[in-house]
Short mmCIF file of C-alpha atoms and ligand atoms in Angstrom, two decimals:
data_model
loop_
_atom_site.label_atom_id
_atom_site.label_comp_id
_atom_site.label_asym_id
_atom_site.label_seq_id
_atom_site.Cartn_x
_atom_site.Cartn_y
_atom_site.Cartn_z
CA MET A 1 -33.18 254.85 57.71
CA VAL A 2 -30.59 257.47 56.58
CA THR A 3 -27.07 256.45 55.52
CA LEU A 4 -24.25 258.82 55.16
CA ILE A 5 -20.52 258.48 54.25
CA SER A 6 -18.08 260.55 56.48
CA ASN A 7 -14.60 261.00 54.75
CA HIS A 8 -13.00 262.68 57.82
CA PRO A 9 -13.36 262.96 61.62
CA ASP A 10 -14.62 266.48 61.12
CA GLU A 11 -17.60 265.42 58.88
CA THR A 12 -18.44 263.09 61.83
CA ILE A 13 -18.28 265.91 64.25
CA ALA A 14 -20.27 268.22 61.95
CA LEU A 15 -22.87 265.59 61.80
CA GLY A 16 -23.03 265.18 65.65
CA GLU A 17 -23.27 269.17 66.09
CA SER A 18 -26.27 269.24 63.69
CA TRP A 19 -27.92 266.73 66.00
CA GLY A 20 -27.03 268.79 69.02
CA ARG A 21 -28.41 271.91 67.80
CA GLU A 22 -31.88 270.38 67.03
CA ALA A 23 -31.96 267.62 69.99
CA GLN A 24 -35.14 267.56 72.09
CA PRO A 25 -35.09 266.84 76.05
CA GLY A 26 -35.47 263.07 76.46
CA LEU A 27 -33.56 261.75 73.31
CA VAL A 28 -31.35 258.75 73.61
CA ILE A 29 -28.94 258.27 70.92
CA GLY A 30 -27.66 254.66 70.68
CA LEU A 31 -24.32 254.06 69.05
CA THR A 32 -23.19 250.79 67.56
CA GLY A 33 -19.82 250.22 65.98
CA GLU A 34 -16.63 248.67 66.58
CA LEU A 35 -13.48 250.25 68.50
CA GLY A 36 -12.42 253.14 66.54
CA ALA A 37 -15.68 253.45 64.37
CA GLY A 38 -15.87 257.10 65.54
CA LYS A 39 -18.62 257.05 68.32
CA THR A 40 -16.74 259.46 70.48
CA GLN A 41 -16.10 261.90 67.64
CA LEU A 42 -19.80 261.93 67.09
CA VAL A 43 -20.24 262.80 70.85
CA LYS A 44 -17.74 265.64 70.50
CA GLY A 45 -20.02 267.06 67.77
CA LEU A 46 -23.16 266.59 69.90
CA ALA A 47 -21.45 268.55 72.90
CA ARG A 48 -20.50 271.27 70.52
CA GLY A 49 -23.83 271.44 68.98
CA LEU A 50 -25.48 271.75 72.41
CA GLY A 51 -23.06 274.57 73.24
CA ILE A 52 -20.94 272.67 75.56
CA ALA A 53 -17.46 273.81 75.95
CA THR A 54 -15.97 271.25 78.26
CA ARG A 55 -13.86 268.79 76.25
CA VAL A 56 -15.51 265.17 75.72
CA THR A 57 -13.53 262.38 77.01
CA SER A 58 -14.66 258.72 77.11
CA PRO A 59 -16.33 257.57 80.31
CA SER A 60 -14.02 255.12 81.90
CA PHE A 61 -14.94 253.80 85.54
CA ALA A 62 -17.70 256.43 85.83
CA LEU A 63 -19.64 254.88 83.21
CA VAL A 64 -21.53 258.12 82.51
CA ASN A 65 -19.95 261.64 82.07
CA GLU A 66 -22.33 264.61 82.50
CA TYR A 67 -21.75 267.84 80.56
CA ARG A 68 -23.62 270.92 81.85
CA GLY A 69 -23.59 274.42 80.77
CA GLY A 70 -25.13 273.69 77.32
CA ARG A 71 -28.74 274.27 75.91
CA LEU A 72 -29.50 270.87 77.49
CA PRO A 73 -27.58 268.55 79.78
CA LEU A 74 -25.75 265.72 77.91
CA PHE A 75 -24.98 262.39 79.51
CA HIS A 76 -22.52 260.30 77.68
CA LEU A 77 -22.72 256.59 78.64
CA ASP A 78 -20.24 253.75 77.58
CA LEU A 79 -21.68 250.37 78.11
CA TYR A 80 -18.79 248.45 76.87
CA ARG A 81 -17.68 247.26 80.44
CA LEU A 82 -21.31 245.81 81.02
CA ASP A 83 -22.39 242.64 79.55
CA THR A 84 -26.11 242.40 80.27
CA PRO A 85 -29.07 244.53 80.82
CA GLU A 86 -29.22 243.26 84.47
CA GLN A 87 -25.63 244.79 84.89
CA VAL A 88 -26.81 248.24 83.22
CA ILE A 89 -29.53 248.25 85.71
CA GLY A 90 -27.26 247.29 88.58
CA ALA A 91 -24.97 250.24 87.77
CA GLY A 92 -28.08 252.61 88.00
CA LEU A 93 -27.94 253.77 84.41
CA GLU A 94 -31.52 252.56 83.37
CA PRO A 95 -33.04 256.22 83.98
CA TYR A 96 -30.78 257.61 81.43
CA LEU A 97 -31.71 255.02 78.98
CA PHE A 98 -35.41 255.51 79.32
CA SER A 99 -36.03 259.17 79.29
CA PRO A 100 -33.01 261.33 80.20
CA PRO A 101 -33.31 264.83 81.76
CA GLY A 102 -31.46 266.08 78.82
CA VAL A 103 -29.54 264.09 76.01
CA ALA A 104 -28.17 260.79 76.53
CA VAL A 105 -25.61 259.37 74.03
CA VAL A 106 -24.72 255.65 74.69
CA GLU A 107 -21.75 253.87 73.39
CA TRP A 108 -22.41 250.15 72.95
CA ILE A 109 -26.00 250.52 73.31
CA GLU A 110 -26.34 246.96 72.03
CA ARG A 111 -25.67 245.94 75.64
CA TRP A 112 -29.17 247.32 76.42
CA THR A 113 -32.36 245.69 75.05
CA ALA A 114 -35.27 247.89 76.34
CA GLN A 115 -36.69 250.77 74.02
CA PRO A 116 -36.08 254.37 75.14
CA VAL A 117 -39.22 256.85 75.02
CA ARG A 118 -37.32 258.74 72.04
CA PHE A 119 -34.66 257.16 70.29
CA ARG A 120 -31.90 257.30 67.57
CA ARG A 121 -30.28 254.16 66.67
CA VAL A 122 -27.03 254.81 65.13
CA VAL A 123 -24.61 252.32 63.32
CA MET A 124 -21.12 253.16 62.48
CA ASP A 125 -18.70 251.02 60.24
CA SER A 126 -15.25 251.69 59.30
CA LEU A 127 -14.96 251.32 55.39
CA SER A 128 -11.29 252.50 55.57
CA ASP A 129 -8.60 254.45 57.38
CA MET A 130 -10.67 257.67 57.16
CA VAL A 131 -13.98 256.53 55.68
CA ARG A 132 -17.00 255.72 57.99
CA ARG A 133 -20.68 254.63 57.04
CA ILE A 134 -23.12 256.07 59.43
CA SER A 135 -26.82 254.74 59.45
CA TYR A 136 -29.38 256.12 61.60
CA GLU A 137 -32.98 255.80 62.18
CA ASP A 138 -35.56 257.46 64.75
CA PHE A 139 -38.04 255.63 66.95
CA GLY A 140 -40.62 257.00 69.08
CA ASP A 141 -41.72 260.62 69.11
N1 LIG B 201 -14.60 259.87 58.98
C1 LIG B 201 -14.18 259.57 60.25
N2 LIG B 201 -15.09 259.67 61.27
C2 LIG B 201 -14.79 259.58 62.62
N3 LIG B 201 -13.68 259.10 63.06
C3 LIG B 201 -12.62 258.95 62.00
C4 LIG B 201 -12.79 259.26 60.73
N4 LIG B 201 -11.78 258.78 60.05
C5 LIG B 201 -10.84 258.67 60.75
N5 LIG B 201 -11.23 258.59 62.29
C6 LIG B 201 -10.42 258.28 63.29
O1 LIG B 201 -11.17 257.03 63.82
C7 LIG B 201 -10.94 257.28 65.29
C8 LIG B 201 -12.17 257.15 66.00
O2 LIG B 201 -11.90 257.17 67.34
P1 LIG B 201 -13.36 257.13 68.32
O3 LIG B 201 -12.60 257.24 69.83
O4 LIG B 201 -14.29 258.23 67.98
O5 LIG B 201 -13.81 255.79 68.22
P2 LIG B 201 -14.91 254.98 69.16
O6 LIG B 201 -16.02 254.38 68.20
O7 LIG B 201 -15.36 255.92 70.14
O8 LIG B 201 -13.86 253.76 69.65
P3 LIG B 201 -14.19 253.11 71.17
O9 LIG B 201 -15.09 252.03 71.06
O10 LIG B 201 -12.73 252.62 71.46
O11 LIG B 201 -14.70 254.14 72.06
C9 LIG B 201 -10.26 258.50 65.61
O12 LIG B 201 -8.84 258.46 65.74
C10 LIG B 201 -10.57 259.52 64.35
O13 LIG B 201 -9.49 260.37 64.08
MG1 LIG B 202 -15.37 255.91 72.13
#
């Protein structure tokens, strides 16, 4: 497991950007962290690193936003409104969480319990106004 300290939103975005540049198809990046932990900032960086020009916004009722036009498609999911894995399946999101045709980044991944094929688990904590602790670990190939 790797643990980093981010002292500014731009540092969190830069981390996401480096991940986006090297991401392989089928990667699922699962984000855990309270409201305001910086999950969406990381997603902004991911999109940038994949070469996606569209502005990233939080998925609301759609549950998943798809961004095309980059090196790989980016699927941005937010499971906040879903309470159980059964609801995630009912919403049709399971294929994105197993092996997406591109990169899937998932806010509130703890709502889901099954293991993606290729998975990076990320935990983000607010230490102060501007300081975030970001830990991550890769599973699968
Ligand atoms: N080091 C940092 N890294 C990331 N964000 C930071 C940092 N310092 C301050 N912030 C601020 O914290 C907020 C993080 O918001 P963001 O929408 O990314 O959180 P989130 O985890 O996606 O929350 P939500 O669960 O509501 O979607 C932003 O306003 C950002 O500017
Ligand atoms: Mg968010």
